[in-house]
């Protein structure tokens, strides 16, 4: 299993650093429970570098893409609004 650092996460997702951390922050209006949590690379109990499991980031991307497809398939009324 590969761990990737923030620059690769931003490249894969298209999200900026601040957007990623806002998705991780529970009290943020942009909180996203489905976004993968980082793994600490520092010794136990210490703050430091983090990484993400590449497979979790790729899975999240597939989920986002699949939900977009579902939204596209929703029936529309005559004004083009979803019913």
PDB file of N, CA, C and O in Angstrom:
ATOM      1  N   UNK A   1       0.852  -1.188   0.000  1.00  0.00           N
ATOM      2  CA  UNK A   1       0.000   0.000   0.000  1.00  0.00           C
ATOM      3  C   UNK A   1       0.889   1.238   0.000  1.00  0.00           C
ATOM      4  O   UNK A   1       1.780   1.372   0.823  1.00  0.00           O
ATOM      5  N   UNK A   2       0.633   2.139  -0.918  1.00  0.00           N
ATOM      6  CA  UNK A   2       1.459   3.338  -1.052  1.00  0.00           C
ATOM      7  C   UNK A   2       0.871   4.503  -0.257  1.00  0.00           C
ATOM      8  O   UNK A   2      -0.331   4.752  -0.279  1.00  0.00           O
ATOM      9  N   UNK A   3       1.744   5.195   0.446  1.00  0.00           N
ATOM     10  CA  UNK A   3       1.381   6.447   1.106  1.00  0.00           C
ATOM     11  C   UNK A   3       1.822   7.586   0.210  1.00  0.00           C
ATOM     12  O   UNK A   3       2.922   7.561  -0.344  1.00  0.00           O
ATOM     13  N   UNK A   4       0.946   8.562   0.055  1.00  0.00           N
ATOM     14  CA  UNK A   4       1.293   9.719  -0.765  1.00  0.00           C
ATOM     15  C   UNK A   4       1.202  10.978   0.086  1.00  0.00           C
ATOM     16  O   UNK A   4       0.452  11.043   1.054  1.00  0.00           O
ATOM     17  N   UNK A   5       1.977  11.956  -0.279  1.00  0.00           N
ATOM     18  CA  UNK A   5       2.006  13.223   0.455  1.00  0.00           C
ATOM     19  C   UNK A   5       1.057  14.225  -0.190  1.00  0.00           C
ATOM     20  O   UNK A   5       0.505  13.994  -1.261  1.00  0.00           O
ATOM     21  N   UNK A   6       0.890  15.349   0.468  1.00  0.00           N
ATOM     22  CA  UNK A   6      -0.074  16.363   0.056  1.00  0.00           C
ATOM     23  C   UNK A   6       0.054  16.806  -1.408  1.00  0.00           C
ATOM     24  O   UNK A   6      -0.970  16.919  -2.091  1.00  0.00           O
ATOM     25  N   UNK A   7       1.251  17.055  -1.941  1.00  0.00           N
ATOM     26  CA  UNK A   7       1.322  17.485  -3.348  1.00  0.00           C
ATOM     27  C   UNK A   7       0.673  16.492  -4.318  1.00  0.00           C
ATOM     28  O   UNK A   7       0.008  16.894  -5.274  1.00  0.00           O
ATOM     29  N   UNK A   8       0.835  15.204  -4.047  1.00  0.00           N
ATOM     30  CA  UNK A   8       0.204  14.215  -4.926  1.00  0.00           C
ATOM     31  C   UNK A   8      -1.304  14.165  -4.705  1.00  0.00           C
ATOM     32  O   UNK A   8      -2.072  13.980  -5.657  1.00  0.00           O
ATOM     33  N   UNK A   9      -1.757  14.339  -3.451  1.00  0.00           N
ATOM     34  CA  UNK A   9      -3.197  14.370  -3.176  1.00  0.00           C
ATOM     35  C   UNK A   9      -3.832  15.542  -3.920  1.00  0.00           C
ATOM     36  O   UNK A   9      -4.882  15.391  -4.551  1.00  0.00           O
ATOM     37  N   UNK A  10      -3.192  16.710  -3.879  1.00  0.00           N
ATOM     38  CA  UNK A  10      -3.739  17.869  -4.584  1.00  0.00           C
ATOM     39  C   UNK A  10      -3.740  17.632  -6.096  1.00  0.00           C
ATOM     40  O   UNK A  10      -4.689  18.006  -6.771  1.00  0.00           O
ATOM     41  N   UNK A  11      -2.709  16.998  -6.609  1.00  0.00           N
ATOM     42  CA  UNK A  11      -2.641  16.716  -8.045  1.00  0.00           C
ATOM     43  C   UNK A  11      -3.735  15.734  -8.470  1.00  0.00           C
ATOM     44  O   UNK A  11      -4.369  15.911  -9.514  1.00  0.00           O
ATOM     45  N   UNK A  12      -3.963  14.705  -7.665  1.00  0.00           N
ATOM     46  CA  UNK A  12      -4.970  13.699  -8.014  1.00  0.00           C
ATOM     47  C   UNK A  12      -6.392  14.226  -7.898  1.00  0.00           C
ATOM     48  O   UNK A  12      -7.245  13.930  -8.740  1.00  0.00           O
ATOM     49  N   UNK A  13      -6.666  14.990  -6.847  1.00  0.00           N
ATOM     50  CA  UNK A  13      -8.040  15.442  -6.581  1.00  0.00           C
ATOM     51  C   UNK A  13      -8.387  16.755  -7.259  1.00  0.00           C
ATOM     52  O   UNK A  13      -9.566  17.054  -7.458  1.00  0.00           O
ATOM     53  N   UNK A  14      -7.382  17.563  -7.559  1.00  0.00           N
ATOM     54  CA  UNK A  14      -7.642  18.894  -8.094  1.00  0.00           C
ATOM     55  C   UNK A  14      -7.996  19.901  -7.015  1.00  0.00           C
ATOM     56  O   UNK A  14      -8.330  21.039  -7.311  1.00  0.00           O
ATOM     57  N   UNK A  15      -7.928  19.476  -5.753  1.00  0.00           N
ATOM     58  CA  UNK A  15      -8.227  20.361  -4.627  1.00  0.00           C
ATOM     59  C   UNK A  15      -6.955  21.039  -4.141  1.00  0.00           C
ATOM     60  O   UNK A  15      -5.876  20.446  -4.184  1.00  0.00           O
ATOM     61  N   UNK A  16      -7.096  22.249  -3.660  1.00  0.00           N
ATOM     62  CA  UNK A  16      -5.967  22.957  -3.049  1.00  0.00           C
ATOM     63  C   UNK A  16      -5.796  22.486  -1.610  1.00  0.00           C
ATOM     64  O   UNK A  16      -6.705  21.907  -1.010  1.00  0.00           O
ATOM     65  N   UNK A  17      -4.630  22.772  -1.031  1.00  0.00           N
ATOM     66  CA  UNK A  17      -4.308  22.378   0.339  1.00  0.00           C
ATOM     67  C   UNK A  17      -5.387  22.822   1.320  1.00  0.00           C
ATOM     68  O   UNK A  17      -5.868  22.033   2.141  1.00  0.00           O
ATOM     69  N   UNK A  18      -5.796  24.086   1.230  1.00  0.00           N
ATOM     70  CA  UNK A  18      -6.782  24.609   2.180  1.00  0.00           C
ATOM     71  C   UNK A  18      -8.119  23.871   2.051  1.00  0.00           C
ATOM     72  O   UNK A  18      -8.781  23.595   3.056  1.00  0.00           O
ATOM     73  N   UNK A  19      -8.524  23.532   0.832  1.00  0.00           N
ATOM     74  CA  UNK A  19      -9.780  22.805   0.625  1.00  0.00           C
ATOM     75  C   UNK A  19      -9.723  21.410   1.238  1.00  0.00           C
ATOM     76  O   UNK A  19     -10.700  20.943   1.819  1.00  0.00           O
ATOM     77  N   UNK A  20      -8.590  20.758   1.111  1.00  0.00           N
ATOM     78  CA  UNK A  20      -8.432  19.425   1.691  1.00  0.00           C
ATOM     79  C   UNK A  20      -8.563  19.496   3.210  1.00  0.00           C
ATOM     80  O   UNK A  20      -9.324  18.735   3.813  1.00  0.00           O
ATOM     81  N   UNK A  21      -7.860  20.429   3.837  1.00  0.00           N
ATOM     82  CA  UNK A  21      -7.910  20.514   5.292  1.00  0.00           C
ATOM     83  C   UNK A  21      -9.267  21.001   5.800  1.00  0.00           C
ATOM     84  O   UNK A  21      -9.705  20.593   6.878  1.00  0.00           O
ATOM     85  N   UNK A  22      -9.981  21.829   5.027  1.00  0.00           N
ATOM     86  CA  UNK A  22     -11.340  22.216   5.422  1.00  0.00           C
ATOM     87  C   UNK A  22     -12.287  21.022   5.357  1.00  0.00           C
ATOM     88  O   UNK A  22     -13.193  20.896   6.180  1.00  0.00           O
ATOM     89  N   UNK A  23     -12.085  20.125   4.415  1.00  0.00           N
ATOM     90  CA  UNK A  23     -12.908  18.915   4.333  1.00  0.00           C
ATOM     91  C   UNK A  23     -12.662  17.994   5.528  1.00  0.00           C
ATOM     92  O   UNK A  23     -13.558  17.251   5.934  1.00  0.00           O
ATOM     93  N   UNK A  24     -11.466  18.060   6.095  1.00  0.00           N
ATOM     94  CA  UNK A  24     -11.117  17.196   7.227  1.00  0.00           C
ATOM     95  C   UNK A  24     -11.555  17.763   8.576  1.00  0.00           C
ATOM     96  O   UNK A  24     -11.690  17.025   9.544  1.00  0.00           O
ATOM     97  N   UNK A  25     -11.779  19.074   8.624  1.00  0.00           N
ATOM     98  CA  UNK A  25     -12.126  19.743   9.875  1.00  0.00           C
ATOM     99  C   UNK A  25     -13.618  19.563  10.177  1.00  0.00           C
ATOM    100  O   UNK A  25     -14.469  20.004   9.409  1.00  0.00           O
ATOM    101  N   UNK A  26     -13.930  18.931  11.312  1.00  0.00           N
ATOM    102  CA  UNK A  26     -15.312  18.574  11.636  1.00  0.00           C
ATOM    103  C   UNK A  26     -16.257  19.767  11.733  1.00  0.00           C
ATOM    104  O   UNK A  26     -17.416  19.674  11.372  1.00  0.00           O
ATOM    105  N   UNK A  27     -15.788  20.911  12.239  1.00  0.00           N
ATOM    106  CA  UNK A  27     -16.673  22.065  12.410  1.00  0.00           C
ATOM    107  C   UNK A  27     -16.673  23.006  11.208  1.00  0.00           C
ATOM    108  O   UNK A  27     -17.246  24.089  11.268  1.00  0.00           O
ATOM    109  N   UNK A  28     -16.095  22.594  10.114  1.00  0.00           N
ATOM    110  CA  UNK A  28     -16.055  23.413   8.895  1.00  0.00           C
ATOM    111  C   UNK A  28     -17.359  23.255   8.110  1.00  0.00           C
ATOM    112  O   UNK A  28     -17.928  22.153   8.060  1.00  0.00           O
ATOM    113  N   UNK A  29     -17.825  24.327   7.478  1.00  0.00           N
ATOM    114  CA  UNK A  29     -18.994  24.178   6.611  1.00  0.00           C
ATOM    115  C   UNK A  29     -18.693  23.299   5.392  1.00  0.00           C
ATOM    116  O   UNK A  29     -19.601  22.846   4.710  1.00  0.00           O
ATOM    117  N   UNK A  30     -17.426  23.052   5.134  1.00  0.00           N
ATOM    118  CA  UNK A  30     -17.008  22.222   3.999  1.00  0.00           C
ATOM    119  C   UNK A  30     -16.612  20.809   4.428  1.00  0.00           C
ATOM    120  O   UNK A  30     -16.068  20.052   3.627  1.00  0.00           O
ATOM    121  N   UNK A  31     -16.883  20.456   5.692  1.00  0.00           N
ATOM    122  CA  UNK A  31     -16.514  19.133   6.209  1.00  0.00           C
ATOM    123  C   UNK A  31     -17.091  18.044   5.310  1.00  0.00           C
ATOM    124  O   UNK A  31     -18.227  18.135   4.843  1.00  0.00           O
ATOM    125  N   UNK A  32     -16.283  17.041   5.052  1.00  0.00           N
ATOM    126  CA  UNK A  32     -16.680  15.934   4.188  1.00  0.00           C
ATOM    127  C   UNK A  32     -16.222  14.646   4.854  1.00  0.00           C
ATOM    128  O   UNK A  32     -15.048  14.279   4.780  1.00  0.00           O
ATOM    129  N   UNK A  33     -17.163  13.968   5.505  1.00  0.00           N
ATOM    130  CA  UNK A  33     -16.834  12.725   6.213  1.00  0.00           C
ATOM    131  C   UNK A  33     -16.318  11.636   5.276  1.00  0.00           C
ATOM    132  O   UNK A  33     -15.643  10.719   5.716  1.00  0.00           O
ATOM    133  N   UNK A  34     -16.636  11.758   3.995  1.00  0.00           N
ATOM    134  CA  UNK A  34     -16.196  10.723   3.055  1.00  0.00           C
ATOM    135  C   UNK A  34     -14.756  10.926   2.583  1.00  0.00           C
ATOM    136  O   UNK A  34     -14.171  10.015   1.994  1.00  0.00           O
ATOM    137  N   UNK A  35     -14.197  12.117   2.832  1.00  0.00           N
ATOM    138  CA  UNK A  35     -12.825  12.358   2.374  1.00  0.00           C
ATOM    139  C   UNK A  35     -11.854  11.567   3.256  1.00  0.00           C
ATOM    140  O   UNK A  35     -11.961  11.584   4.480  1.00  0.00           O
ATOM    141  N   UNK A  36     -10.903  10.857   2.653  1.00  0.00           N
ATOM    142  CA  UNK A  36      -9.975  10.021   3.420  1.00  0.00           C
ATOM    143  C   UNK A  36      -9.177  10.813   4.461  1.00  0.00           C
ATOM    144  O   UNK A  36      -8.750  11.941   4.210  1.00  0.00           O
ATOM    145  N   UNK A  37      -8.991  10.210   5.607  1.00  0.00           N
ATOM    146  CA  UNK A  37      -8.223  10.810   6.693  1.00  0.00           C
ATOM    147  C   UNK A  37      -6.734  10.522   6.477  1.00  0.00           C
ATOM    148  O   UNK A  37      -6.358   9.446   6.013  1.00  0.00           O
ATOM    149  N   UNK A  38      -5.893  11.486   6.817  1.00  0.00           N
ATOM    150  CA  UNK A  38      -4.456  11.250   6.671  1.00  0.00           C
ATOM    151  C   UNK A  38      -3.935  10.290   7.741  1.00  0.00           C
ATOM    152  O   UNK A  38      -4.562  10.097   8.779  1.00  0.00           O
ATOM    153  N   UNK A  39      -2.804   9.719   7.448  1.00  0.00           N
ATOM    154  CA  UNK A  39      -2.098   8.813   8.353  1.00  0.00           C
ATOM    155  C   UNK A  39      -0.873   9.558   8.880  1.00  0.00           C
ATOM    156  O   UNK A  39      -0.137  10.160   8.092  1.00  0.00           O
ATOM    157  N   UNK A  40      -0.679   9.528  10.185  1.00  0.00           N
ATOM    158  CA  UNK A  40       0.484  10.198  10.760  1.00  0.00           C
ATOM    159  C   UNK A  40       1.761   9.438  10.408  1.00  0.00           C
ATOM    160  O   UNK A  40       1.821   8.212  10.508  1.00  0.00           O
ATOM    161  N   UNK A  41       2.786  10.180  10.013  1.00  0.00           N
ATOM    162  CA  UNK A  41       4.087   9.581   9.709  1.00  0.00           C
ATOM    163  C   UNK A  41       5.076   9.843  10.838  1.00  0.00           C
ATOM    164  O   UNK A  41       6.234   9.427  10.760  1.00  0.00           O
ATOM    165  N   UNK A  42       4.598  10.544  11.879  1.00  0.00           N
ATOM    166  CA  UNK A  42       5.437  10.879  13.034  1.00  0.00           C
ATOM    167  C   UNK A  42       5.335   9.763  14.074  1.00  0.00           C
ATOM    168  O   UNK A  42       4.376   8.995  14.068  1.00  0.00           O
ATOM    169  N   UNK A  43       6.312   9.704  14.983  1.00  0.00           N
ATOM    170  CA  UNK A  43       6.227   8.719  16.064  1.00  0.00           C
ATOM    171  C   UNK A  43       4.947   8.921  16.873  1.00  0.00           C
ATOM    172  O   UNK A  43       4.411  10.024  16.929  1.00  0.00           O
ATOM    173  N   UNK A  44       4.478   7.858  17.514  1.00  0.00           N
ATOM    174  CA  UNK A  44       3.237   7.886  18.298  1.00  0.00           C
ATOM    175  C   UNK A  44       3.149   9.102  19.216  1.00  0.00           C
ATOM    176  O   UNK A  44       4.091   9.411  19.947  1.00  0.00           O
ATOM    177  N   UNK A  45       2.008   9.784  19.160  1.00  0.00           N
ATOM    178  CA  UNK A  45       1.757  10.906  20.049  1.00  0.00           C
ATOM    179  C   UNK A  45       2.404  12.221  19.647  1.00  0.00           C
ATOM    180  O   UNK A  45       2.226  13.225  20.313  1.00  0.00           O
ATOM    181  N   UNK A  46       3.151  12.235  18.582  1.00  0.00           N
ATOM    182  CA  UNK A  46       3.835  13.466  18.143  1.00  0.00           C
ATOM    183  C   UNK A  46       3.141  14.023  16.909  1.00  0.00           C
ATOM    184  O   UNK A  46       2.597  13.283  16.106  1.00  0.00           O
ATOM    185  N   UNK A  47       3.171  15.354  16.791  1.00  0.00           N
ATOM    186  CA  UNK A  47       2.665  15.981  15.569  1.00  0.00           C
ATOM    187  C   UNK A  47       3.784  15.991  14.547  1.00  0.00           C
ATOM    188  O   UNK A  47       4.948  16.084  14.890  1.00  0.00           O
ATOM    189  N   UNK A  48       3.398  15.900  13.302  1.00  0.00           N
ATOM    190  CA  UNK A  48       4.414  15.918  12.261  1.00  0.00           C
ATOM    191  C   UNK A  48       3.810  15.625  10.915  1.00  0.00           C
ATOM    192  O   UNK A  48       2.627  15.878  10.667  1.00  0.00           O
ATOM    193  N   UNK A  49       4.605  15.070  10.050  1.00  0.00           N
ATOM    194  CA  UNK A  49       4.200  14.805   8.670  1.00  0.00           C
ATOM    195  C   UNK A  49       3.060  13.794   8.605  1.00  0.00           C
ATOM    196  O   UNK A  49       2.935  12.907   9.453  1.00  0.00           O
ATOM    197  N   UNK A  50       2.220  13.976   7.586  1.00  0.00           N
ATOM    198  CA  UNK A  50       1.135  13.036   7.330  1.00  0.00           C
ATOM    199  C   UNK A  50       1.171  12.612   5.872  1.00  0.00           C
ATOM    200  O   UNK A  50       1.784  13.269   5.025  1.00  0.00           O
ATOM    201  N   UNK A  51       0.511  11.512   5.593  1.00  0.00           N
ATOM    202  CA  UNK A  51       0.346  11.028   4.237  1.00  0.00           C
ATOM    203  C   UNK A  51      -1.036  10.419   4.102  1.00  0.00           C
ATOM    204  O   UNK A  51      -1.748  10.250   5.100  1.00  0.00           O
ATOM    205  N   UNK A  52      -1.435  10.109   2.906  1.00  0.00           N
ATOM    206  CA  UNK A  52      -2.721   9.492   2.649  1.00  0.00           C
ATOM    207  C   UNK A  52      -2.486   8.173   1.936  1.00  0.00           C
ATOM    208  O   UNK A  52      -1.535   8.035   1.163  1.00  0.00           O
ATOM    209  N   UNK A  53      -3.371   7.211   2.163  1.00  0.00           N
ATOM    210  CA  UNK A  53      -3.294   5.965   1.412  1.00  0.00           C
ATOM    211  C   UNK A  53      -3.780   6.258  -0.012  1.00  0.00           C
ATOM    212  O   UNK A  53      -4.881   6.777  -0.213  1.00  0.00           O
ATOM    213  N   UNK A  54      -2.939   5.956  -0.963  1.00  0.00           N
ATOM    214  CA  UNK A  54      -3.260   6.252  -2.370  1.00  0.00           C
ATOM    215  C   UNK A  54      -4.565   5.582  -2.777  1.00  0.00           C
ATOM    216  O   UNK A  54      -5.400   6.178  -3.462  1.00  0.00           O
ATOM    217  N   UNK A  55      -4.772   4.349  -2.337  1.00  0.00           N
ATOM    218  CA  UNK A  55      -5.994   3.615  -2.711  1.00  0.00           C
ATOM    219  C   UNK A  55      -7.245   4.305  -2.183  1.00  0.00           C
ATOM    220  O   UNK A  55      -8.283   4.316  -2.852  1.00  0.00           O
ATOM    221  N   UNK A  56      -7.173   4.915  -0.993  1.00  0.00           N
ATOM    222  CA  UNK A  56      -8.334   5.615  -0.435  1.00  0.00           C
ATOM    223  C   UNK A  56      -8.639   6.886  -1.219  1.00  0.00           C
ATOM    224  O   UNK A  56      -9.808   7.215  -1.446  1.00  0.00           O
ATOM    225  N   UNK A  57      -7.607   7.601  -1.635  1.00  0.00           N
ATOM    226  CA  UNK A  57      -7.817   8.810  -2.433  1.00  0.00           C
ATOM    227  C   UNK A  57      -8.441   8.438  -3.782  1.00  0.00           C
ATOM    228  O   UNK A  57      -9.412   9.066  -4.223  1.00  0.00           O
ATOM    229  N   UNK A  58      -7.918   7.400  -4.424  1.00  0.00           N
ATOM    230  CA  UNK A  58      -8.463   6.973  -5.714  1.00  0.00           C
ATOM    231  C   UNK A  58      -9.906   6.484  -5.577  1.00  0.00           C
ATOM    232  O   UNK A  58     -10.749   6.764  -6.435  1.00  0.00           O
ATOM    233  N   UNK A  59     -10.208   5.793  -4.486  1.00  0.00           N
ATOM    234  CA  UNK A  59     -11.571   5.327  -4.234  1.00  0.00           C
ATOM    235  C   UNK A  59     -12.510   6.514  -4.035  1.00  0.00           C
ATOM    236  O   UNK A  59     -13.644   6.524  -4.550  1.00  0.00           O
ATOM    237  N   UNK A  60     -12.057   7.539  -3.298  1.00  0.00           N
ATOM    238  CA  UNK A  60     -12.873   8.740  -3.078  1.00  0.00           C
ATOM    239  C   UNK A  60     -13.163   9.424  -4.417  1.00  0.00           C
ATOM    240  O   UNK A  60     -14.295   9.843  -4.673  1.00  0.00           O
ATOM    241  N   UNK A  61     -12.171   9.506  -5.280  1.00  0.00           N
ATOM    242  CA  UNK A  61     -12.358  10.120  -6.601  1.00  0.00           C
ATOM    243  C   UNK A  61     -13.409   9.348  -7.396  1.00  0.00           C
ATOM    244  O   UNK A  61     -14.293   9.940  -8.015  1.00  0.00           O
ATOM    245  N   UNK A  62     -13.327   8.018  -7.375  1.00  0.00           N
ATOM    246  CA  UNK A  62     -14.317   7.198  -8.093  1.00  0.00           C
ATOM    247  C   UNK A  62     -15.723   7.417  -7.532  1.00  0.00           C
ATOM    248  O   UNK A  62     -16.692   7.501  -8.286  1.00  0.00           O
ATOM    249  N   UNK A  63     -15.841   7.534  -6.212  1.00  0.00           N
ATOM    250  CA  UNK A  63     -17.140   7.764  -5.571  1.00  0.00           C
ATOM    251  C   UNK A  63     -17.719   9.109  -5.988  1.00  0.00           C
ATOM    252  O   UNK A  63     -18.912   9.216  -6.302  1.00  0.00           O
ATOM    253  N   UNK A  64     -16.885  10.138  -5.997  1.00  0.00           N
ATOM    254  CA  UNK A  64     -17.340  11.468  -6.410  1.00  0.00           C
ATOM    255  C   UNK A  64     -17.797  11.431  -7.869  1.00  0.00           C
ATOM    256  O   UNK A  64     -18.850  11.971  -8.221  1.00  0.00           O
ATOM    257  N   UNK A  65     -17.042  10.769  -8.713  1.00  0.00           N
ATOM    258  CA  UNK A  65     -17.399  10.675 -10.129  1.00  0.00           C
ATOM    259  C   UNK A  65     -18.701   9.898 -10.310  1.00  0.00           C
ATOM    260  O   UNK A  65     -19.553  10.280 -11.122  1.00  0.00           O
ATOM    261  N   UNK A  66     -18.888   8.832  -9.547  1.00  0.00           N
ATOM    262  CA  UNK A  66     -20.116   8.029  -9.646  1.00  0.00           C
ATOM    263  C   UNK A  66     -21.323   8.835  -9.180  1.00  0.00           C
ATOM    264  O   UNK A  66     -22.395   8.751  -9.795  1.00  0.00           O
ATOM    265  N   UNK A  67     -21.185   9.642  -8.132  1.00  0.00           N
ATOM    266  CA  UNK A  67     -22.322  10.438  -7.657  1.00  0.00           C
ATOM    267  C   UNK A  67     -22.676  11.514  -8.674  1.00  0.00           C
ATOM    268  O   UNK A  67     -23.839  11.866  -8.832  1.00  0.00           O
ATOM    269  N   UNK A  68     -21.696  12.029  -9.365  1.00  0.00           N
ATOM    270  CA  UNK A  68     -21.961  13.001 -10.423  1.00  0.00           C
ATOM    271  C   UNK A  68     -22.793  12.356 -11.518  1.00  0.00           C
ATOM    272  O   UNK A  68     -23.731  12.946 -12.033  1.00  0.00           O
ATOM    273  N   UNK A  69     -22.466  11.121 -11.852  1.00  0.00           N
ATOM    274  CA  UNK A  69     -23.225  10.401 -12.870  1.00  0.00           C
ATOM    275  C   UNK A  69     -24.661  10.206 -12.408  1.00  0.00           C
ATOM    276  O   UNK A  69     -25.586  10.389 -13.183  1.00  0.00           O
ATOM    277  N   UNK A  70     -24.876   9.866 -11.131  1.00  0.00           N
ATOM    278  CA  UNK A  70     -26.231   9.686 -10.598  1.00  0.00           C
ATOM    279  C   UNK A  70     -27.016  10.984 -10.696  1.00  0.00           C
ATOM    280  O   UNK A  70     -28.189  10.978 -11.041  1.00  0.00           O
ATOM    281  N   UNK A  71     -26.394  12.109 -10.372  1.00  0.00           N
ATOM    282  CA  UNK A  71     -27.062  13.404 -10.446  1.00  0.00           C
ATOM    283  C   UNK A  71     -27.470  13.712 -11.885  1.00  0.00           C
ATOM    284  O   UNK A  71     -28.528  14.254 -12.134  1.00  0.00           O
ATOM    285  N   UNK A  72     -26.626  13.352 -12.821  1.00  0.00           N
ATOM    286  CA  UNK A  72     -26.909  13.612 -14.230  1.00  0.00           C
ATOM    287  C   UNK A  72     -28.110  12.795 -14.693  1.00  0.00           C
ATOM    288  O   UNK A  72     -28.850  13.198 -15.578  1.00  0.00           O
ATOM    289  N   UNK A  73     -28.313  11.613 -14.068  1.00  0.00           N
ATOM    290  CA  UNK A  73     -29.390  10.720 -14.474  1.00  0.00           C
ATOM    291  C   UNK A  73     -30.729  11.048 -13.827  1.00  0.00           C
ATOM    292  O   UNK A  73     -31.738  10.457 -14.183  1.00  0.00           O
ATOM    293  N   UNK A  74     -30.771  11.983 -12.854  1.00  0.00           N
ATOM    294  CA  UNK A  74     -32.031  12.325 -12.203  1.00  0.00           C
ATOM    295  C   UNK A  74     -32.978  12.957 -13.210  1.00  0.00           C
ATOM    296  O   UNK A  74     -32.568  13.740 -14.062  1.00  0.00           O
ATOM    297  N   UNK A  75     -34.278  12.607 -13.092  1.00  0.00           N
ATOM    298  CA  UNK A  75     -35.230  13.200 -14.028  1.00  0.00           C
ATOM    299  C   UNK A  75     -35.354  14.709 -13.819  1.00  0.00           C
ATOM    300  O   UNK A  75     -35.249  15.207 -12.707  1.00  0.00           O
ATOM    301  N   UNK A  76     -35.568  15.429 -14.895  1.00  0.00           N
ATOM    302  CA  UNK A  76     -35.701  16.892 -14.854  1.00  0.00           C
ATOM    303  C   UNK A  76     -37.148  17.267 -15.214  1.00  0.00           C
ATOM    304  O   UNK A  76     -37.800  16.581 -15.984  1.00  0.00           O
ATOM    305  N   UNK A  77     -37.602  18.387 -14.648  1.00  0.00           N
ATOM    306  CA  UNK A  77     -38.907  18.898 -15.048  1.00  0.00           C
ATOM    307  C   UNK A  77     -38.742  19.738 -16.314  1.00  0.00           C
ATOM    308  O   UNK A  77     -37.653  19.843 -16.867  1.00  0.00           O
ATOM    309  N   UNK A  78     -39.799  20.356 -16.771  1.00  0.00           N
ATOM    310  CA  UNK A  78     -39.723  21.116 -18.028  1.00  0.00           C
ATOM    311  C   UNK A  78     -38.847  22.349 -17.948  1.00  0.00           C
ATOM    312  O   UNK A  78     -38.416  22.881 -18.961  1.00  0.00           O
ATOM    313  N   UNK A  79     -38.524  22.810 -16.710  1.00  0.00           N
ATOM    314  CA  UNK A  79     -37.606  23.950 -16.533  1.00  0.00           C
ATOM    315  C   UNK A  79     -36.166  23.506 -16.378  1.00  0.00           C
ATOM    316  O   UNK A  79     -35.290  24.311 -16.120  1.00  0.00           O
ATOM    317  N   UNK A  80     -35.930  22.199 -16.471  1.00  0.00           N
ATOM    318  CA  UNK A  80     -34.565  21.687 -16.329  1.00  0.00           C
ATOM    319  C   UNK A  80     -34.144  21.454 -14.893  1.00  0.00           C
ATOM    320  O   UNK A  80     -33.004  21.125 -14.631  1.00  0.00           O
ATOM    321  N   UNK A  81     -35.093  21.606 -13.947  1.00  0.00           N
ATOM    322  CA  UNK A  81     -34.789  21.386 -12.532  1.00  0.00           C
ATOM    323  C   UNK A  81     -34.983  19.908 -12.189  1.00  0.00           C
ATOM    324  O   UNK A  81     -35.835  19.232 -12.760  1.00  0.00           O
ATOM    325  N   UNK A  82     -34.177  19.412 -11.220  1.00  0.00           N
ATOM    326  CA  UNK A  82     -34.341  18.033 -10.779  1.00  0.00           C
ATOM    327  C   UNK A  82     -35.660  17.885 -10.040  1.00  0.00           C
ATOM    328  O   UNK A  82     -36.085  18.772  -9.321  1.00  0.00           O
ATOM    329  N   UNK A  83     -36.333  16.752 -10.246  1.00  0.00           N
ATOM    330  CA  UNK A  83     -37.591  16.473  -9.548  1.00  0.00           C
ATOM    331  C   UNK A  83     -37.343  15.757  -8.278  1.00  0.00           C
ATOM    332  O   UNK A  83     -36.448  15.070  -8.058  1.00  0.00           O
TER     333      UNK A  83
END
